[in-house]
Each structure stands twice: as C-alpha cells, then as structure tokens.
C-alpha cells in the first residue's frame, strides 16, 4: 500500500511540474496578446469633405488634382486618414449669393468636414458690403448644418489678387478692400469659435513670383495652392482629432 501511495504522489508531482509551467506560459502569452491589442491605435475616421467657394476653390487654371481641397485630401490620406470623398461646390465668378443658391439642395449628414472660401467676387463686382455680411453669415450657418458639428468647419481667407498682373494697376485699393472683407470674416469666425486660416499673406508673399500663378496670371498655381495647404493642414488635423 505504501508503494502505491508513493507512486501516486510521484504522478501528482510530475503532473504539477508539467501543467503549472504550461498554464503560466499560456497566461503570460494571453496577457501579452491582450496588451498588443490594446496598444494598437484605433483606425482614423473616414472623411467626407465638402469645399465651398469660388474660382479659388474650384482651382481655375489648374488640374483637378492641384486644386487646394484635393491637395488637402491627398495630404490627409498620407496621414492615414480614410478620405472617402472630396466634393467641391464652386465656380469661377461666384459671389456669396451664387453660392447660396448652389447649396440649396446639399445633402445634410453626409459630410464631416466643411470649408468655406468666398467673397472676392463680391468685392470685384463692387456689391454692397452689407449684402456680403448678411449672406456670409447665412453660409457659415449652412456649413455648420452640412458638417453636423461646428467643430468640423473651417474658413479660409480671401487671397489678394492685387499682387497679380491682372490687379496690379489697382493694387492698393484691392488690398484695402480685401483686408476689410477678411477682417469681417475673421470677426464672425471668432464669434463662433470657427478656425479662420489666413492664406492672404501667402498670396502677397508669393505675389507674381515664378510659378506662383496659373497661366492666366491671375489665379494661383498648383504650387501656391500647396503652400496654402501646408498652412491649412495642421488646423484641419486638429479639428479631426478633437
């Protein structure tokens, strides 16, 4: 009987020596895998981007891929965002009123990033400034509706075309009026805590330098739009991360 008992104890000890280390190993591997899963960053959100504006947004004189909204979408893709769409509602010559009419049937709830750049044609056509004020405010509210969140809207300033050959003969007046428009835009954005991104100084710095303008010597080239995007991108990433 003693021999049987010793044999049984030996088997139990042998079983413990085998099972416990294996169990500990499995447990440690399980914990490691769990840590690896939790450490994996969550996938970045899918972006559906709507850009509203005029000739500067539609990229008069440049290829579609070089328009600044398209360049922005490309840069966001390089940062591993899933850019599902970049939709542009803009035409050369559009005023705030033209844009208001064009967005009447925009589908709400479809976009989670919306930009606005408008006003140069109000200035160029010498329309009443009060008209711009009223219509710009409506457009801002519509942008918020389209984005579904005020924190997913940003506004880009009006560039100064007075530095181009087209506007050089009246550059001082254009500069003064563009500054007035941008001051109003900045004020309204500040009231609503919407980012106002000033690319006007970029347009003035680049001016009529080599490669800064499209072939019409009025609108920005793809390389100037790239400079705009480099200024815009950090703010947009901040919006998307919040």
mmCIF file of C-alpha atoms in Angstrom:
data_model
loop_
_atom_site.group_PDB
_atom_site.id
_atom_site.type_symbol
_atom_site.label_atom_id
_atom_site.label_comp_id
_atom_site.label_asym_id
_atom_site.label_seq_id
_atom_site.Cartn_x
_atom_site.Cartn_y
_atom_site.Cartn_z
ATOM 1 C CA UNK A 1 0.000 0.000 0.000
ATOM 2 C CA UNK A 2 2.863 2.379 0.759
ATOM 3 C CA UNK A 3 4.407 1.736 -2.651
ATOM 4 C CA UNK A 4 1.119 2.585 -4.357
ATOM 5 C CA UNK A 5 0.814 5.766 -2.336
ATOM 6 C CA UNK A 6 4.350 6.865 -3.223
ATOM 7 C CA UNK A 7 3.670 6.085 -6.875
ATOM 8 C CA UNK A 8 0.512 8.190 -6.762
ATOM 9 C CA UNK A 9 2.323 11.092 -5.140
ATOM 10 C CA UNK A 10 5.050 10.896 -7.777
ATOM 11 C CA UNK A 11 2.469 11.065 -10.565
ATOM 12 C CA UNK A 12 0.786 14.062 -8.931
ATOM 13 C CA UNK A 13 4.102 15.898 -8.542
ATOM 14 C CA UNK A 14 5.030 15.125 -12.134
ATOM 15 C CA UNK A 15 1.637 16.386 -13.328
ATOM 16 C CA UNK A 16 2.059 19.628 -11.380
ATOM 17 C CA UNK A 17 5.550 20.157 -12.774
ATOM 18 C CA UNK A 18 4.218 19.840 -16.319
ATOM 19 C CA UNK A 19 0.839 21.554 -16.081
ATOM 20 C CA UNK A 20 1.678 24.609 -13.985
ATOM 21 C CA UNK A 21 4.544 25.892 -16.170
ATOM 22 C CA UNK A 22 2.425 25.354 -19.276
ATOM 23 C CA UNK A 23 -0.517 27.180 -17.676
ATOM 24 C CA UNK A 24 1.716 30.067 -16.653
ATOM 25 C CA UNK A 25 3.129 30.302 -20.176
ATOM 26 C CA UNK A 26 -0.348 30.335 -21.713
ATOM 27 C CA UNK A 27 -1.466 33.007 -19.246
ATOM 28 C CA UNK A 28 1.541 35.208 -19.979
ATOM 29 C CA UNK A 29 1.054 34.865 -23.722
ATOM 30 C CA UNK A 30 -2.608 35.747 -23.311
ATOM 31 C CA UNK A 31 -1.721 38.876 -21.354
ATOM 32 C CA UNK A 32 0.890 39.854 -23.917
ATOM 33 C CA UNK A 33 -1.599 39.453 -26.747
ATOM 34 C CA UNK A 34 -4.156 41.468 -24.807
ATOM 35 C CA UNK A 35 -1.613 44.255 -24.322
ATOM 36 C CA UNK A 36 -0.737 44.181 -28.005
ATOM 37 C CA UNK A 37 -4.401 44.526 -28.968
ATOM 38 C CA UNK A 38 -4.986 47.386 -26.569
ATOM 39 C CA UNK A 39 -1.821 49.115 -27.800
ATOM 40 C CA UNK A 40 -2.986 49.050 -31.411
ATOM 41 C CA UNK A 41 -4.164 52.551 -32.342
ATOM 42 C CA UNK A 42 -7.788 52.905 -33.291
ATOM 43 C CA UNK A 43 -8.337 53.406 -37.028
ATOM 44 C CA UNK A 44 -8.735 57.040 -38.039
ATOM 45 C CA UNK A 45 -12.166 58.191 -39.065
ATOM 46 C CA UNK A 46 -13.444 58.233 -42.615
ATOM 47 C CA UNK A 47 -13.582 61.738 -44.049
ATOM 48 C CA UNK A 48 -16.216 63.106 -46.380
ATOM 49 C CA UNK A 49 -15.082 66.622 -47.197
ATOM 50 C CA UNK A 50 -17.158 69.420 -48.733
ATOM 51 C CA UNK A 51 -15.367 72.534 -50.032
ATOM 52 C CA UNK A 52 -17.486 75.587 -50.822
ATOM 53 C CA UNK A 53 -16.287 78.658 -52.685
ATOM 54 C CA UNK A 54 -15.482 80.299 -55.999
ATOM 55 C CA UNK A 55 -12.631 80.216 -58.550
ATOM 56 C CA UNK A 56 -10.028 79.737 -55.816
ATOM 57 C CA UNK A 57 -11.749 76.580 -54.577
ATOM 58 C CA UNK A 58 -12.512 75.107 -57.999
ATOM 59 C CA UNK A 59 -8.904 75.854 -58.957
ATOM 60 C CA UNK A 60 -9.328 77.962 -62.079
ATOM 61 C CA UNK A 61 -6.392 77.274 -64.396
ATOM 62 C CA UNK A 62 -5.020 74.147 -62.681
ATOM 63 C CA UNK A 63 -5.657 70.427 -62.977
ATOM 64 C CA UNK A 64 -8.199 68.871 -60.631
ATOM 65 C CA UNK A 65 -5.537 67.149 -58.543
ATOM 66 C CA UNK A 66 -3.838 70.518 -57.909
ATOM 67 C CA UNK A 67 -6.890 72.295 -56.518
ATOM 68 C CA UNK A 68 -6.206 73.069 -52.883
ATOM 69 C CA UNK A 69 -9.117 70.971 -51.495
ATOM 70 C CA UNK A 70 -7.879 67.981 -53.495
ATOM 71 C CA UNK A 71 -4.320 68.542 -52.327
ATOM 72 C CA UNK A 72 -5.583 68.715 -48.752
ATOM 73 C CA UNK A 73 -7.424 65.429 -49.202
ATOM 74 C CA UNK A 74 -4.246 63.828 -50.537
ATOM 75 C CA UNK A 75 -2.173 65.051 -47.599
ATOM 76 C CA UNK A 76 -4.747 63.736 -45.138
ATOM 77 C CA UNK A 77 -4.564 60.358 -46.887
ATOM 78 C CA UNK A 78 -0.804 60.394 -46.373
ATOM 79 C CA UNK A 79 -1.513 60.813 -42.650
ATOM 80 C CA UNK A 80 -3.553 57.581 -42.787
ATOM 81 C CA UNK A 81 -6.989 59.186 -42.796
ATOM 82 C CA UNK A 82 -9.545 57.423 -44.958
ATOM 83 C CA UNK A 83 -10.612 60.202 -47.328
ATOM 84 C CA UNK A 84 -13.756 58.805 -48.900
ATOM 85 C CA UNK A 85 -14.697 61.935 -50.842
ATOM 86 C CA UNK A 86 -13.649 65.480 -51.658
ATOM 87 C CA UNK A 87 -16.651 67.284 -53.114
ATOM 88 C CA UNK A 88 -16.348 70.841 -54.397
ATOM 89 C CA UNK A 89 -19.238 73.230 -54.934
ATOM 90 C CA UNK A 90 -17.666 76.282 -56.519
ATOM 91 C CA UNK A 91 -17.448 78.144 -59.807
ATOM 92 C CA UNK A 92 -15.387 80.981 -61.203
ATOM 93 C CA UNK A 93 -17.149 84.299 -60.647
ATOM 94 C CA UNK A 94 -19.425 83.141 -57.866
ATOM 95 C CA UNK A 95 -20.484 85.621 -55.197
ATOM 96 C CA UNK A 96 -21.986 84.722 -51.836
ATOM 97 C CA UNK A 97 -25.423 84.838 -53.459
ATOM 98 C CA UNK A 98 -24.434 82.404 -56.219
ATOM 99 C CA UNK A 99 -23.050 80.010 -53.645
ATOM 100 C CA UNK A 100 -26.169 80.254 -51.517
ATOM 101 C CA UNK A 101 -28.289 79.206 -54.476
ATOM 102 C CA UNK A 102 -25.926 76.361 -55.336
ATOM 103 C CA UNK A 103 -26.056 74.765 -51.876
ATOM 104 C CA UNK A 104 -29.832 74.777 -51.503
ATOM 105 C CA UNK A 105 -30.035 71.047 -52.193
ATOM 106 C CA UNK A 106 -26.879 69.860 -50.452
ATOM 107 C CA UNK A 107 -27.500 66.666 -48.530
ATOM 108 C CA UNK A 108 -27.118 67.134 -44.781
ATOM 109 C CA UNK A 109 -25.480 64.468 -42.658
ATOM 110 C CA UNK A 110 -23.203 63.363 -45.472
ATOM 111 C CA UNK A 111 -20.107 65.417 -44.617
ATOM 112 C CA UNK A 112 -17.900 65.615 -41.537
ATOM 113 C CA UNK A 113 -15.521 68.316 -42.771
ATOM 114 C CA UNK A 114 -16.610 71.541 -44.492
ATOM 115 C CA UNK A 115 -14.609 74.548 -45.677
ATOM 116 C CA UNK A 116 -15.643 77.975 -46.959
ATOM 117 C CA UNK A 117 -13.696 80.496 -49.049
ATOM 118 C CA UNK A 118 -15.873 83.192 -50.606
ATOM 119 C CA UNK A 119 -16.117 86.936 -51.148
ATOM 120 C CA UNK A 120 -13.615 88.009 -53.777
ATOM 121 C CA UNK A 121 -16.298 88.401 -56.445
ATOM 122 C CA UNK A 122 -18.479 90.467 -54.109
ATOM 123 C CA UNK A 123 -15.503 92.801 -53.864
ATOM 124 C CA UNK A 124 -14.620 92.674 -57.558
ATOM 125 C CA UNK A 125 -18.208 93.334 -58.644
ATOM 126 C CA UNK A 126 -18.453 96.198 -56.128
ATOM 127 C CA UNK A 127 -21.536 94.743 -54.480
ATOM 128 C CA UNK A 128 -22.764 96.329 -51.244
ATOM 129 C CA UNK A 129 -20.661 95.178 -48.321
ATOM 130 C CA UNK A 130 -23.796 94.759 -46.224
ATOM 131 C CA UNK A 131 -25.005 92.160 -48.713
ATOM 132 C CA UNK A 132 -21.821 90.199 -48.196
ATOM 133 C CA UNK A 133 -22.190 90.416 -44.423
ATOM 134 C CA UNK A 134 -25.719 89.022 -44.491
ATOM 135 C CA UNK A 135 -25.044 86.257 -46.980
ATOM 136 C CA UNK A 136 -21.727 85.215 -45.455
ATOM 137 C CA UNK A 137 -23.417 84.722 -42.086
ATOM 138 C CA UNK A 138 -26.047 82.507 -43.699
ATOM 139 C CA UNK A 139 -23.343 80.481 -45.452
ATOM 140 C CA UNK A 140 -21.471 79.922 -42.192
ATOM 141 C CA UNK A 141 -24.634 78.577 -40.569
ATOM 142 C CA UNK A 142 -25.225 76.301 -43.535
ATOM 143 C CA UNK A 143 -21.663 74.979 -43.316
ATOM 144 C CA UNK A 144 -22.309 74.029 -39.704
ATOM 145 C CA UNK A 145 -25.518 72.266 -40.734
ATOM 146 C CA UNK A 146 -23.766 70.360 -43.526
ATOM 147 C CA UNK A 147 -20.954 69.258 -41.192
ATOM 148 C CA UNK A 148 -23.358 68.373 -38.404
ATOM 149 C CA UNK A 149 -20.838 69.855 -35.971
ATOM 150 C CA UNK A 150 -19.482 73.385 -35.659
ATOM 151 C CA UNK A 151 -16.114 71.858 -34.756
ATOM 152 C CA UNK A 152 -15.750 70.362 -38.239
ATOM 153 C CA UNK A 153 -15.931 73.672 -40.121
ATOM 154 C CA UNK A 154 -13.080 75.958 -41.135
ATOM 155 C CA UNK A 155 -12.847 79.139 -43.191
ATOM 156 C CA UNK A 156 -10.028 80.248 -45.478
ATOM 157 C CA UNK A 157 -9.260 83.923 -46.091
ATOM 158 C CA UNK A 158 -9.581 85.665 -49.453
ATOM 159 C CA UNK A 159 -6.245 85.967 -51.289
ATOM 160 C CA UNK A 160 -5.053 89.331 -52.583
ATOM 161 C CA UNK A 161 -5.253 89.366 -56.377
ATOM 162 C CA UNK A 162 -3.905 92.917 -56.370
ATOM 163 C CA UNK A 163 -0.388 91.460 -56.423
ATOM 164 C CA UNK A 164 -1.031 89.754 -59.771
ATOM 165 C CA UNK A 165 -0.561 91.355 -63.203
ATOM 166 C CA UNK A 166 -4.346 91.442 -63.526
ATOM 167 C CA UNK A 167 -4.794 93.602 -60.429
ATOM 168 C CA UNK A 168 -1.505 95.479 -60.317
ATOM 169 C CA UNK A 169 -2.948 98.741 -61.684
ATOM 170 C CA UNK A 170 -5.295 98.981 -58.684
ATOM 171 C CA UNK A 171 -3.306 97.053 -56.107
ATOM 172 C CA UNK A 172 -3.663 99.448 -53.154
ATOM 173 C CA UNK A 173 -7.453 99.684 -53.389
ATOM 174 C CA UNK A 174 -7.770 95.915 -53.823
ATOM 175 C CA UNK A 175 -5.528 95.327 -50.806
ATOM 176 C CA UNK A 176 -7.562 97.682 -48.632
ATOM 177 C CA UNK A 177 -10.891 96.142 -49.647
ATOM 178 C CA UNK A 178 -9.697 92.555 -49.349
ATOM 179 C CA UNK A 179 -8.433 93.355 -45.859
ATOM 180 C CA UNK A 180 -11.879 94.709 -44.945
ATOM 181 C CA UNK A 181 -13.585 91.552 -46.168
ATOM 182 C CA UNK A 182 -11.140 89.316 -44.336
ATOM 183 C CA UNK A 183 -11.475 91.360 -41.147
ATOM 184 C CA UNK A 184 -15.229 90.802 -41.178
ATOM 185 C CA UNK A 185 -14.806 87.088 -41.927
ATOM 186 C CA UNK A 186 -12.289 86.715 -39.096
ATOM 187 C CA UNK A 187 -14.609 88.532 -36.686
ATOM 188 C CA UNK A 188 -17.549 86.244 -37.463
ATOM 189 C CA UNK A 189 -15.391 83.131 -37.188
ATOM 190 C CA UNK A 190 -14.069 84.336 -33.849
ATOM 191 C CA UNK A 191 -17.623 84.804 -32.561
ATOM 192 C CA UNK A 192 -18.471 81.198 -33.380
ATOM 193 C CA UNK A 193 -15.033 79.816 -32.489
ATOM 194 C CA UNK A 194 -14.517 78.558 -36.034
ATOM 195 C CA UNK A 195 -10.929 78.409 -37.324
ATOM 196 C CA UNK A 196 -10.060 81.231 -39.717
ATOM 197 C CA UNK A 197 -6.952 80.344 -41.710
ATOM 198 C CA UNK A 198 -5.167 83.323 -43.209
ATOM 199 C CA UNK A 199 -3.574 82.471 -46.548
ATOM 200 C CA UNK A 200 -3.742 86.081 -47.758
ATOM 201 C CA UNK A 201 -0.198 86.804 -46.657
ATOM 202 C CA UNK A 202 0.996 83.774 -48.594
ATOM 203 C CA UNK A 203 -0.611 85.172 -51.736
ATOM 204 C CA UNK A 204 1.092 88.509 -51.107
ATOM 205 C CA UNK A 205 4.462 86.980 -50.319
ATOM 206 C CA UNK A 206 4.487 84.805 -53.422
ATOM 207 C CA UNK A 207 2.899 87.590 -55.483
ATOM 208 C CA UNK A 208 3.923 87.310 -59.088
ATOM 209 C CA UNK A 209 6.999 85.190 -58.432
ATOM 210 C CA UNK A 210 7.974 82.382 -60.781
ATOM 211 C CA UNK A 211 5.491 79.515 -60.662
ATOM 212 C CA UNK A 212 3.093 81.212 -58.239
ATOM 213 C CA UNK A 213 0.331 81.847 -60.763
ATOM 214 C CA UNK A 214 -1.637 79.845 -63.312
ATOM 215 C CA UNK A 215 -1.335 80.657 -66.988
ATOM 216 C CA UNK A 216 -3.999 83.388 -66.717
ATOM 217 C CA UNK A 217 -1.658 85.435 -64.475
ATOM 218 C CA UNK A 218 -4.488 85.879 -62.002
ATOM 219 C CA UNK A 219 -5.291 82.664 -60.175
ATOM 220 C CA UNK A 220 -2.846 80.665 -58.036
ATOM 221 C CA UNK A 221 -0.819 77.820 -59.480
ATOM 222 C CA UNK A 222 -0.736 74.325 -58.032
ATOM 223 C CA UNK A 223 2.468 75.153 -56.148
ATOM 224 C CA UNK A 224 0.869 78.184 -54.500
ATOM 225 C CA UNK A 225 -2.131 76.068 -53.541
ATOM 226 C CA UNK A 226 0.317 73.615 -51.984
ATOM 227 C CA UNK A 227 1.649 76.454 -49.816
ATOM 228 C CA UNK A 228 -1.935 77.186 -48.768
ATOM 229 C CA UNK A 229 -2.488 73.555 -47.838
ATOM 230 C CA UNK A 230 0.679 73.479 -45.752
ATOM 231 C CA UNK A 231 -0.836 76.341 -43.743
ATOM 232 C CA UNK A 232 -4.309 74.769 -43.600
ATOM 233 C CA UNK A 233 -3.369 71.180 -42.784
ATOM 234 C CA UNK A 234 -2.354 71.485 -39.091
ATOM 235 C CA UNK A 235 -5.628 73.183 -38.200
ATOM 236 C CA UNK A 236 -7.656 70.595 -40.079
ATOM 237 C CA UNK A 237 -5.837 67.715 -38.377
ATOM 238 C CA UNK A 238 -6.568 69.330 -35.022
ATOM 239 C CA UNK A 239 -10.259 69.530 -35.921
ATOM 240 C CA UNK A 240 -10.326 65.889 -36.963
ATOM 241 C CA UNK A 241 -8.580 64.697 -33.795
ATOM 242 C CA UNK A 242 -10.975 66.501 -31.453
#
